[in-house]
Each structure stands twice: as C-alpha cells, then as structure tokens.
Short mmCIF file of C-alpha atoms in Angstrom, two decimals:
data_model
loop_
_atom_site.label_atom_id
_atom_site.label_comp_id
_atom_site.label_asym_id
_atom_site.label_seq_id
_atom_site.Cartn_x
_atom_site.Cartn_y
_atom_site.Cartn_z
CA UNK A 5 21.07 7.16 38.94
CA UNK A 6 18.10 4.74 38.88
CA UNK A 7 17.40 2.48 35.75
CA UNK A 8 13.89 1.38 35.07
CA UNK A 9 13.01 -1.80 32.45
CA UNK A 10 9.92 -0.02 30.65
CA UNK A 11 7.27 -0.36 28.70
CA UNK A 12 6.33 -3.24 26.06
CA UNK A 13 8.60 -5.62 28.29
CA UNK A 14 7.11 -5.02 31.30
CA UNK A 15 3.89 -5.14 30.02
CA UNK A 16 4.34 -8.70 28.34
CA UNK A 17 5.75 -9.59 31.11
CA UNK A 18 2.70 -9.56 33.22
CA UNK A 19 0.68 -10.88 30.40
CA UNK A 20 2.89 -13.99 29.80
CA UNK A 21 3.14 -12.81 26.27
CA UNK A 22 5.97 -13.57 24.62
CA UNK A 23 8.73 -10.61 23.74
CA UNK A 24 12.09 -9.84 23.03
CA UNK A 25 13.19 -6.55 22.72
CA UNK A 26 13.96 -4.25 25.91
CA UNK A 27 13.48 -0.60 27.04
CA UNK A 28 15.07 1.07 29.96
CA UNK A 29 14.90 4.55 31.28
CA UNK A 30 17.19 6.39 33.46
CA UNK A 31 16.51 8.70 35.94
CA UNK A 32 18.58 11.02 37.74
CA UNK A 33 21.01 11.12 35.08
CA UNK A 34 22.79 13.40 32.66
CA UNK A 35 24.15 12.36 29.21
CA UNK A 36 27.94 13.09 29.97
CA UNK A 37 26.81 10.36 33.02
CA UNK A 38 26.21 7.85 30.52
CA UNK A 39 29.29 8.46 27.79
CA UNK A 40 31.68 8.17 30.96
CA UNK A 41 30.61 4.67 31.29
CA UNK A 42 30.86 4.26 27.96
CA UNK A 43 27.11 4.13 26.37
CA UNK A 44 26.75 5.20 22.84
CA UNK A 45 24.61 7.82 21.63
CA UNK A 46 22.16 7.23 19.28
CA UNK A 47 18.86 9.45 19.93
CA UNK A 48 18.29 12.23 17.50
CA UNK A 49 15.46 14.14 18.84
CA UNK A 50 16.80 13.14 22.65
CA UNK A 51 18.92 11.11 24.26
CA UNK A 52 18.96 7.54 23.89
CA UNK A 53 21.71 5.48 24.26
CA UNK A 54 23.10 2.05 23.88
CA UNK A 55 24.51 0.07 26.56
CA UNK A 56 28.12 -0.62 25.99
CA UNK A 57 27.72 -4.72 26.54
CA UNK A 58 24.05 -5.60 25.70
CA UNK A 59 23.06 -2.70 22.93
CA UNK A 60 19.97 -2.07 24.60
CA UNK A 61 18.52 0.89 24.50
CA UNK A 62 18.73 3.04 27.66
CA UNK A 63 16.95 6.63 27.27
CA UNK A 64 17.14 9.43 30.11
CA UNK A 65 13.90 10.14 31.40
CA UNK A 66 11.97 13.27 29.74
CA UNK A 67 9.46 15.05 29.92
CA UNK A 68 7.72 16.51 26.20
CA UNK A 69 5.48 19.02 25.22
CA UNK A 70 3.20 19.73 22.11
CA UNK A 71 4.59 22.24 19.52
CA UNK A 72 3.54 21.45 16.40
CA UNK A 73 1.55 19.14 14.03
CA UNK A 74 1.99 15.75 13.58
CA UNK A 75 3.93 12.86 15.93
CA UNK A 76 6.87 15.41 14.81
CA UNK A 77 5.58 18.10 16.28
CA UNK A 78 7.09 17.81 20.22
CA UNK A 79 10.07 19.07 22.16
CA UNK A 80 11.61 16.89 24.63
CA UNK A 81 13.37 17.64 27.72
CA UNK A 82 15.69 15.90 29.71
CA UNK A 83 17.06 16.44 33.46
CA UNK A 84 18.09 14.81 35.79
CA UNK A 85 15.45 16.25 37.80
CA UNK A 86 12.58 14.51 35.85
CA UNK A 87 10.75 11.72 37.55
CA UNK A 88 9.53 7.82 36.74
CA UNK A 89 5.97 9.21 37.18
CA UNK A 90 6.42 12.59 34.87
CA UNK A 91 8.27 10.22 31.88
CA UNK A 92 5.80 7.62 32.28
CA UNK A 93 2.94 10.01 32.01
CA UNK A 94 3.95 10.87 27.87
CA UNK A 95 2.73 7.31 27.42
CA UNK A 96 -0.08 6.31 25.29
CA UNK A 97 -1.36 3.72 27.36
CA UNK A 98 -1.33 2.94 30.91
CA UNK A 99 -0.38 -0.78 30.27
CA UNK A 100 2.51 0.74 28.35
CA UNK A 101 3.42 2.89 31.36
CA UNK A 102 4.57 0.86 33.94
CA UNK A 103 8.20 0.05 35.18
CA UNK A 104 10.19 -2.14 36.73
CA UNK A 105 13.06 -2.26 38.94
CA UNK A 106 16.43 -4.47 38.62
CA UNK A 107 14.58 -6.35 41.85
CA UNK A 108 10.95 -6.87 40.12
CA UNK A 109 9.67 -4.20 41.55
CA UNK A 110 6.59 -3.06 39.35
CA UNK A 111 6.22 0.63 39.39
CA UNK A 112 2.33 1.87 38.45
CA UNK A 113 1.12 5.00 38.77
CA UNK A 114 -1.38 4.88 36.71
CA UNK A 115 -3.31 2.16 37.00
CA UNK A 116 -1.31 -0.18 33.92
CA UNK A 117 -1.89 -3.54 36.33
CA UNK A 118 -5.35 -3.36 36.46
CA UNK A 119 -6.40 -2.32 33.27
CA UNK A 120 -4.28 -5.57 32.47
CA UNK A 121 -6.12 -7.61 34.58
CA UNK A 122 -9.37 -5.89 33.04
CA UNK A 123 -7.98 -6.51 29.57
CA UNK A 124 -8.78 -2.64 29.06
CA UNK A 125 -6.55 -0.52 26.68
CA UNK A 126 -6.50 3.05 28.30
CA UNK A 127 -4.79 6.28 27.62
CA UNK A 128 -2.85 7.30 29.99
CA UNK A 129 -4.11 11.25 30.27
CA UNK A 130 -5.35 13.63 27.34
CA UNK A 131 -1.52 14.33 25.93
CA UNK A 132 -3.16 10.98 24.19
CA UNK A 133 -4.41 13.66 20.71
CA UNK A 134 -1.40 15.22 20.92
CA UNK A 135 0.44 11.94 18.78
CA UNK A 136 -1.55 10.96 15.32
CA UNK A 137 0.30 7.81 15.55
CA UNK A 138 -1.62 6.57 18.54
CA UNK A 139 -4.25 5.74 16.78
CA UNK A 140 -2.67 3.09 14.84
CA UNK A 141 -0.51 1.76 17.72
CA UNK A 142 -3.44 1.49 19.54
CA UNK A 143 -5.32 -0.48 16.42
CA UNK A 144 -2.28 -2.73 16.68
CA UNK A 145 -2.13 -3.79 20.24
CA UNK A 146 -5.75 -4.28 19.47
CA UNK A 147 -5.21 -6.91 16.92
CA UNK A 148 -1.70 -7.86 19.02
CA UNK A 149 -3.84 -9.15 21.95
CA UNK A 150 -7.21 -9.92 20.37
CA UNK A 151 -6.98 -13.33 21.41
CA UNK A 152 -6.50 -12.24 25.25
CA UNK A 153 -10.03 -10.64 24.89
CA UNK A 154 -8.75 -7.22 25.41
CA UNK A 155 -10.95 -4.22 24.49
CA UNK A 156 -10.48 -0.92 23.81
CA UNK A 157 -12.15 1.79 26.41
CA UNK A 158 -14.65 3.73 25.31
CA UNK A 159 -13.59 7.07 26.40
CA UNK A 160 -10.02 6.24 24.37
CA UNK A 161 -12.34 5.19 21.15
CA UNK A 162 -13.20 8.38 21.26
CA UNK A 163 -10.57 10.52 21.88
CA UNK A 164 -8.93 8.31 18.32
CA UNK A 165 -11.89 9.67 16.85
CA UNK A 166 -11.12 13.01 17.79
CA UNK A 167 -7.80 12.63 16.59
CA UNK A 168 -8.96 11.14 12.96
CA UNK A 169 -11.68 13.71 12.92
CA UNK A 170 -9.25 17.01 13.74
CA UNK A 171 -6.95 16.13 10.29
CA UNK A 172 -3.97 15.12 12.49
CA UNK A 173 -3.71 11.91 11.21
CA UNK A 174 -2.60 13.40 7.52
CA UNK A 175 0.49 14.67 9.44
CA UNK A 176 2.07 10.81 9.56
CA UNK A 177 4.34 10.31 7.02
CA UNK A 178 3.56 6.88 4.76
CA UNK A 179 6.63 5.38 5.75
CA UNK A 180 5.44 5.70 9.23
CA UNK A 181 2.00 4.12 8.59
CA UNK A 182 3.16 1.42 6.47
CA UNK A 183 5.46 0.67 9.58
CA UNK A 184 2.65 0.21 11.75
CA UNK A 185 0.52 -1.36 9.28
CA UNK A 186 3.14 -4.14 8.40
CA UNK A 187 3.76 -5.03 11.86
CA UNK A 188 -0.24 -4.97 12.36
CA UNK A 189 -0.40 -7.45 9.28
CA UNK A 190 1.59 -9.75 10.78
CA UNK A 191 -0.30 -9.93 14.34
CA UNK A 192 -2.70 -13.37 14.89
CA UNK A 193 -5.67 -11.23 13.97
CA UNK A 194 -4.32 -8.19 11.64
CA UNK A 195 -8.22 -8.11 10.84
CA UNK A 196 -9.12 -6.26 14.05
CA UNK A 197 -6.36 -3.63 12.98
CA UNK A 198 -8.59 -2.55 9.83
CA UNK A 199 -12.05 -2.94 12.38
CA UNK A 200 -10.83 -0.24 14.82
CA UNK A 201 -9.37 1.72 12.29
CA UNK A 202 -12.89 2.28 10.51
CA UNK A 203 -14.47 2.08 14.18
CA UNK A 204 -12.68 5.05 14.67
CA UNK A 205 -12.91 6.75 11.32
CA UNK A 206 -9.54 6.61 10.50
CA UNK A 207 -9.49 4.10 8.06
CA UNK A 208 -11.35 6.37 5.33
CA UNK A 209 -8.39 8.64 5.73
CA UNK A 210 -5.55 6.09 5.76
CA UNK A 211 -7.21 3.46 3.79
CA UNK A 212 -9.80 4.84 1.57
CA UNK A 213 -9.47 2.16 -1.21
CA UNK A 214 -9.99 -0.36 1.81
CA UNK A 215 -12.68 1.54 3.44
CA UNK A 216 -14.98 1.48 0.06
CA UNK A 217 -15.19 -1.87 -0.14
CA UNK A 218 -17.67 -1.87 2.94
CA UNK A 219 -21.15 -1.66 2.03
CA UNK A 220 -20.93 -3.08 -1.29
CA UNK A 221 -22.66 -6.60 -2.03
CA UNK A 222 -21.65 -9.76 -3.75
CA UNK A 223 -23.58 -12.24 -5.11
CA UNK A 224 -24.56 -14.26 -2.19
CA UNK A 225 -24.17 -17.94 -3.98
CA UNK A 226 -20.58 -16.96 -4.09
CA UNK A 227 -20.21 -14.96 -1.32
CA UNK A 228 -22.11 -15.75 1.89
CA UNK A 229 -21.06 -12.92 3.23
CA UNK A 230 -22.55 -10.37 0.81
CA UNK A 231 -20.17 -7.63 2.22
CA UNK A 232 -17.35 -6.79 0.17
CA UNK A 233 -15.76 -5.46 2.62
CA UNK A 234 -16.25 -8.76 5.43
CA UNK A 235 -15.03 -10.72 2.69
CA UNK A 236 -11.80 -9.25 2.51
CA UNK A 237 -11.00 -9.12 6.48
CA UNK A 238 -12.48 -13.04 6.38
CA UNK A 239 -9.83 -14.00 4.08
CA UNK A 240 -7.09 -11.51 5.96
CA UNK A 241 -7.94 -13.75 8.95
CA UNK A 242 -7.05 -16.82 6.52
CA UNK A 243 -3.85 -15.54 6.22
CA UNK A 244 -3.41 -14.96 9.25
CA UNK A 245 -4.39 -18.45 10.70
CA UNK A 246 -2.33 -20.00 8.05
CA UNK A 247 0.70 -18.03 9.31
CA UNK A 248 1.54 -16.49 5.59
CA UNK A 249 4.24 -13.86 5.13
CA UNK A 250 4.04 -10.54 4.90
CA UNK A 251 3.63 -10.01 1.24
CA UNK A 252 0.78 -12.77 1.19
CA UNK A 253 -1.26 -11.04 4.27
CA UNK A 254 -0.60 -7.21 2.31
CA UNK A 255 -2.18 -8.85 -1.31
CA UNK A 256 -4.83 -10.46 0.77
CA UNK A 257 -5.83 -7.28 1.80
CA UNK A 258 -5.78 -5.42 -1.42
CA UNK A 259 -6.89 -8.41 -3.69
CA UNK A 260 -10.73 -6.98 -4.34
CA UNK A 261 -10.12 -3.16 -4.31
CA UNK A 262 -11.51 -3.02 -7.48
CA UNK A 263 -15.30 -3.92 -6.22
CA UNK A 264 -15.55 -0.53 -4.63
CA UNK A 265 -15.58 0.38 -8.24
CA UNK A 266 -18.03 -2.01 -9.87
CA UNK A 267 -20.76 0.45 -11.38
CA UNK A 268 -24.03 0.92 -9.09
CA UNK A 269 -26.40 -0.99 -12.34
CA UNK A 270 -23.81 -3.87 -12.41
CA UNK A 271 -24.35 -4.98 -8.52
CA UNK A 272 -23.91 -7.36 -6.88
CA UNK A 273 -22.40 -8.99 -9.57
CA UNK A 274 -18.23 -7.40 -10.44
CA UNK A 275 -17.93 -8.60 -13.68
CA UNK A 276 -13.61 -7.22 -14.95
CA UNK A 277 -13.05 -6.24 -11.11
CA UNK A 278 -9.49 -7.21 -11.70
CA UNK A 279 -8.85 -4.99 -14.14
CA UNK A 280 -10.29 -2.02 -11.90
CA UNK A 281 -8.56 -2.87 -8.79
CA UNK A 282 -5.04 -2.16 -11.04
CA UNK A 283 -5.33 1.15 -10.26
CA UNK A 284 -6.37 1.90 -6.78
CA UNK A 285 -4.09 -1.27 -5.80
CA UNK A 286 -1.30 0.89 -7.77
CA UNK A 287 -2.22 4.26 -5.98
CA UNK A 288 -2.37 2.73 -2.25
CA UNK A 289 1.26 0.91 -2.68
CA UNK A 290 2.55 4.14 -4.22
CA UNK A 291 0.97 6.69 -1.57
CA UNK A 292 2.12 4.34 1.52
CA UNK A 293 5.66 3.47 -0.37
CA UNK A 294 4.88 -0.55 -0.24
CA UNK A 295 7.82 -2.45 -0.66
CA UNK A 296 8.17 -3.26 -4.45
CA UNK A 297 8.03 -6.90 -4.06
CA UNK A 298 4.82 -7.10 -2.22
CA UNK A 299 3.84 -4.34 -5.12
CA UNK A 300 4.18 -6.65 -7.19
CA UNK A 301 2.83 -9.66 -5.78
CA UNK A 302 -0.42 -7.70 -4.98
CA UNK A 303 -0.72 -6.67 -8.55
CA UNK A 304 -0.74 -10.28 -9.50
CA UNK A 305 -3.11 -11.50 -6.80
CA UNK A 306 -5.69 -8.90 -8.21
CA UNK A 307 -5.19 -9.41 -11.44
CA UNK A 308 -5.19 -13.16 -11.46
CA UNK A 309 -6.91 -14.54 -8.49
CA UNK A 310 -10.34 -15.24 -10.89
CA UNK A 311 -7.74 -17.16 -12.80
CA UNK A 312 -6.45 -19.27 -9.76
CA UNK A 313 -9.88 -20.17 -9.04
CA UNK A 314 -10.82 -22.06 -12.66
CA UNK A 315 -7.18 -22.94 -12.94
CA UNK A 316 -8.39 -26.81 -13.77
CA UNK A 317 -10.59 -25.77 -16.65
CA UNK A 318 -8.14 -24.26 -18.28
CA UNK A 319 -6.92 -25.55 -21.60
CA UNK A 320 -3.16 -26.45 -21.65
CA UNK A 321 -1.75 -23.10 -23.72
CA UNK A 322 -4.19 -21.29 -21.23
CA UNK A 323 -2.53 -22.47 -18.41
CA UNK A 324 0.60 -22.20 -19.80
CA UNK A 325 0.57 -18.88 -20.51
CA UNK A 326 -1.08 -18.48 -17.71
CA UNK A 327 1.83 -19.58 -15.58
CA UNK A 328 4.32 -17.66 -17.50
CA UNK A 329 2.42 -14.13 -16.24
CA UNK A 330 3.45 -15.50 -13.26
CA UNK A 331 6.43 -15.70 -13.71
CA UNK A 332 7.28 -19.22 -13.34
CA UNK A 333 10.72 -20.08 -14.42
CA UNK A 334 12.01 -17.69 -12.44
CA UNK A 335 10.24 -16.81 -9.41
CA UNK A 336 8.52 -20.00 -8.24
CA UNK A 337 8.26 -18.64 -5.01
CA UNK A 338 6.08 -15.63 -6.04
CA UNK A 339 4.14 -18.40 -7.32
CA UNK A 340 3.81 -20.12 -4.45
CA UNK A 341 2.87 -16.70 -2.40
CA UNK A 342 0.08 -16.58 -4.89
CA UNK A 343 -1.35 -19.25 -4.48
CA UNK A 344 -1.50 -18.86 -0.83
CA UNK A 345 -3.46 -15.53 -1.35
CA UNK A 346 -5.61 -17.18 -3.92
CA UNK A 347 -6.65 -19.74 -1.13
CA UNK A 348 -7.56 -17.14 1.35
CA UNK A 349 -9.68 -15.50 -0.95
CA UNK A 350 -11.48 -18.71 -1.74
CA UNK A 351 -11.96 -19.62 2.27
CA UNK A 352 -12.80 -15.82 3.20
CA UNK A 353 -16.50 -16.23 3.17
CA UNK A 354 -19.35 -17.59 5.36
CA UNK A 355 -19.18 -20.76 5.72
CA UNK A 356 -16.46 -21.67 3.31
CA UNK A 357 -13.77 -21.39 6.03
CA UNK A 358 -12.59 -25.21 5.75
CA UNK A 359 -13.71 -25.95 2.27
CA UNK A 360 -10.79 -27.92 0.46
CA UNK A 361 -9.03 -25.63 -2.36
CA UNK A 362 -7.26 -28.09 -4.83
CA UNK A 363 -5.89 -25.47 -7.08
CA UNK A 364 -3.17 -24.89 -5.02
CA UNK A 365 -2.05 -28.27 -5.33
CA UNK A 366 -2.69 -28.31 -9.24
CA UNK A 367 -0.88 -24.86 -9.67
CA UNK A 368 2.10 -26.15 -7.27
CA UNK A 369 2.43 -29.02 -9.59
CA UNK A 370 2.18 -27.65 -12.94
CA UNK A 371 4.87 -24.99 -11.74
CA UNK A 372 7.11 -28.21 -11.40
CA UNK A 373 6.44 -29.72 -14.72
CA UNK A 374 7.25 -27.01 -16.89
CA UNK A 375 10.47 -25.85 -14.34
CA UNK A 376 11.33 -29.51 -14.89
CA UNK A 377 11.88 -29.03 -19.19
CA UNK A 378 15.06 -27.42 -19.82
CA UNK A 379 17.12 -26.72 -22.82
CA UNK A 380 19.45 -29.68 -22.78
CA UNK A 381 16.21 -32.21 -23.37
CA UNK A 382 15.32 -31.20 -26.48
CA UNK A 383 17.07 -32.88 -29.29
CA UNK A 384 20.31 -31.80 -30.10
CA UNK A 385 19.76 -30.43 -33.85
CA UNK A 386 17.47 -28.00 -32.56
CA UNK A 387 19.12 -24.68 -31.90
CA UNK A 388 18.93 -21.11 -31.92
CA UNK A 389 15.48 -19.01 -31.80
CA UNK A 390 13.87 -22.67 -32.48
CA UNK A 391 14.84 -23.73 -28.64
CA UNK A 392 12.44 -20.87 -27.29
CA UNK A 393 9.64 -22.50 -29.39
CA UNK A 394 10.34 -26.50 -28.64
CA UNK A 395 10.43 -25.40 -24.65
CA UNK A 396 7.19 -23.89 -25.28
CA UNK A 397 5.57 -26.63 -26.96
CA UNK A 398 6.89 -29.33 -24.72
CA UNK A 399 5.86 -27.70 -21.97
CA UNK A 400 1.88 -27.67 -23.16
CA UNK A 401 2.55 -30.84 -23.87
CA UNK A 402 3.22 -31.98 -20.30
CA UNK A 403 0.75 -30.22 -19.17
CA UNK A 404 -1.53 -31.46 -21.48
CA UNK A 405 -0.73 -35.01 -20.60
CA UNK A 406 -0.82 -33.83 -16.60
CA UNK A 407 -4.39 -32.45 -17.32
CA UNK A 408 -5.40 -35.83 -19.15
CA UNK A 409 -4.10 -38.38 -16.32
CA UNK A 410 -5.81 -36.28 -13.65
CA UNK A 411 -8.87 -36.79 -15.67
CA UNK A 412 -8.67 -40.21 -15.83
CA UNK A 413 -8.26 -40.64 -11.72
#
C-alpha cells in the first residue's frame, strides 16, 4: 500500500500559495485494508475514508468512466490494481494532477510542473467534457491565481466552450453552482470568474441576468465606463480589494440587474432600474438557492443603492424612514454590509476607483443616533401606543440637528 498527498496541496505547494486542506490517495489497497486500521468510511459514490488520527481524507485510487449526463453521470472503480498515473489521469487539470510522496517526491506524469512554471491551466486529456462542472472550477482557479498571471490554454478554452455549447452545463444542480460561485466570490479577483465564464459562453446559461447587462450603456458623466456590464465587475473588484464578505461581494454583483431591462428609447439613461432589478435579482437567488440572508441583503442593495448615494440631501423624515427600510434597530450590521456595497458601486467606474465616498460615514453615524434613543428617555408620562410615536419624532429630531451641525462645519 502506497499513499500519495494529491492534488490542490501539492499544487500550492509548488506555487507557495497558501492552503490548508489535504488529499491523499491510496494505491494498492482494498477498503477492508483501510477499516482494519481503523479509517472511517465516508465516500458515497466510492471509497473515501477518514484517517483515524488526523480526519483527512484518504480515497483508494480509481479509475471512472462516463455513463450518463451531468458531473453525476460516472461510475467509479476501485482496485487495488489501479495505478498513480490511471487515477491521476480523471483530473481536470494537469496542475491538479500531480502527487507527492511521504519523502517529497513529486510524481508528474503529465506535465503539472511545467505548466506551473508556465502559469498555464491545462486539461489533463479529453475525459475534460465529460464533467460540466469543470468549467466553473476552471473559471475559479482562474480568478484563484489571477494575480500569479496564470492563463488559461487555448485548446482548454475551447473544449469549456464545447462543454457550454453541448447543454451539459444545465445538468449541474444550483446547489452545486452556487458552491462554486461562492467560493469564486470570495477569490482576490472573483471578477475574472464572471470574464471566463462569458469567454466561454457559459455565463448566458448560468448567469443570464448577469450576462445582459453587457452591451448596454450608461450615461458616460456618471459612468466612465459606459458598459453596464464593466461597471458591475469594476465594483465586484471593489469588493474584492476591500476584502468584504460574502453577502457584500454576491449584492455587488447583482446590484444593477435591472439595466438589462431599461427600455431600448430610454438609453443610456435607467431611470426606476431599482425597481426592475426586483425581479430578475428575485429569480437568480431563487433558481441558484442563494442563502436567504444574502437574498435579502441583495434585494436591499438594488433597491436602495440610488438612495445611499444622495443619502446627505435627504430631509430628516426621509432619512429616517429611510433607515428604518433598512432595518436599523435591529440589524445594524445589514446596514453596515450595505453600505459597503453602496461604496463599491460608487468606485466601480473609470476613473472613480479612489474617489472618497462620505455616505458611508454619514449612514454609519446616523445608524448610531437613532440606535442611541430608547424607550426609557422619553419622559415618563408618556406610555402606551404614544412611545412608538415620541421614538419616532425624537429620532428626526436628532437627525435633524446631526444634518444641521454638519452643515455648519
């Protein structure tokens, strides 16, 4: 029995790039091999197990073959007669198919070391079409190690097209492109994720409320730009730079769906854009089963963001009210995940990148003031349904005065 570190770790390894989770395979082993030393079995479609003192996983090496549609559609087998080079070979790329011995020994049979050095991201052999899901994880890695200047091969850009183009790719289950998509949104350049995805055609498929934006002008006073659909990968790459959580980078991306919809005559002006992108904001988080908190947040970052913008105009019952769609007595850090989005949007354009954005600070501080009047300030002969009404109009009222000494600075 032989036991092989594989894939990602290896990989990273070589690159310098940090990582932290492990693969191993095992060759010239049997499962009843592994229970007697007391691994745990947790593979459904094969077997994978977990070592008995580390819980990494340690799967028996296999060999697969096509037999039906989708990433679902293989059978796997496993003997003890299977080789490094035949399980390596199942790989989607060849810097993913390398392995390593317990001594450091790099095993490479198909040429993963140089296309690292090259900064190339291969497939391995044609079995590449045979997994839908390739396409995305090879979209990730692309946005993964962007900033190592790594580039996919042509010949592998087209065989993704291949795969978009021959309906596979509406085999993958949403929860298993919102997986790939989340961890994508959370790489140093998630923009380069949505690039090869509509280099490749696939984005019209996965993302077609994404992929309409493209194409479609702004004003350029506003929007430098022009492209809605530049715009919106600009301010992903915000998001990205600023380090924002997931739910910040996901509303980012779906703040302006509703400019795909702005009629032909009205262009390139999108006058009520929030109110369009409601629904194909609703119909994306819904087809892909988004998490309902970042549902939620992305609703409000389309519906508001306009708002954010001429927050300091606002009269004080405006921006009260304001506020309260927001939600913030309760969830100030939904506001504060707005207004992160809000800023991205602002510094997603051509030459805005660095521009200051004091509405976040405004917004941030307003939230504190009216968090700040409670219930046991008023006087104490008000009660019942009056108390709702008193909060409210102290509130304004400290805003109003807020709004008034920032006026006089």
């Amino acid at each position: 029995m032989q036991v092989y570190l594989v894939g990602g770790a290896v990989r990273d390894q070589l690159l310098g790039h940090p990582y932290h989770e492990k693969d191993y395979v095992v060759v010239g082993a049997t499962p009843d091999q592994l229970l007697a030393e007391g691994y745990q079995p947790v593979g459904k479609d094969f077997p994978v197990f977990l070592h008995p003192k580390t819980k990494e996983e340690y799967a028996l090496a296999r060999t697969e073959r096509k037999s039906g549609v989708g990433y679902h559609g293989f059978q796997f087998f496993t003997d003890a007669d299977v080789s490094l080079e035949e399980d390596l070979i199942r790989r989607d790329l060849t810097i993913n198919a390398m392995a390593m011995d317990a001594n450091g020994q790099v095993y490479d049979p198909y040429g993963g070391q140089k296309d690292l050095e090259q900064k190339i991201l291969r497939h391995v052999s044609h079995a590449f079409t045979e997994d839908p899901l390739r396409v995305l994880r090879v979209a990730r890695f692309a946005a993964r190690y962007e900033s190592y200047g790594f580039k996919i091969a042509d010949e592998t850009l087209h065989l993704m097209r291949e795969i978009a183009e021959s309906g596979e790719l509406n085999e993958l289950t949403p929860e298993r492109v919102w997986k790939e998509t989340a961890r994508a949104l959370m790489e140093d350049h998630a923009d380069v994720y949505f690039k090869i995805l509509r280099e490749c055609h696939a984005l019209k498929i996965l993302f077609p409320e994404v992929d309409a934006l493209f194409g479609v002008p702004q004003r350029p006073e506003y929007h430098p730009e022009i492209d809605c659909g530049i715009h919106t990968l600009m301010a992903l790459q915000q998001a990205c730079k600023a380090d924002y959580a997931l739910d910040v980078r996901f509303a980012v991306l779906v703040h302006d769906l509703g400019k795909a919809l702005t009629p032909i005559e009205e262009l390139p002006r999108h006058v009520m854009h929030e109110e369009r992108g409601i629904q194909p904001v609703t119909v994306l988080c819904d087809r892909l089963k988004v998490p309902t908190h970042l549902k939620n947040l992305a609703l409000t970052v389309c519906k508001e963001h306009l708002k954010c913008h001429q927050v300091q105009i606002l009269k004080p019952g405006t921006l009260w009210r304001f506020l309260q769609r927001l939600d913030v007595l309760r969830r100030p850090e939904k506001v504060r995940a707005f207004v992160q989005a809000c800023e991205c949007d602002a510094r997603g354009r051509l030459g805005m990148e660095d521009r200051p954005y004091p509405q976040a600070q405004f917004i941030l501080n307003a939230m504190d003031i009216v968090r700040n009047i409670r219930a046991q300030d008023l006087p104490e002969h008000v009660k019942g349904p009056e108390i709702g009404e008193m909060l409210i109009q102290y509130r304004i009222e400290a805003l109003a005065d807020f709004k008034a000494q920032l006026e006089k600075q």
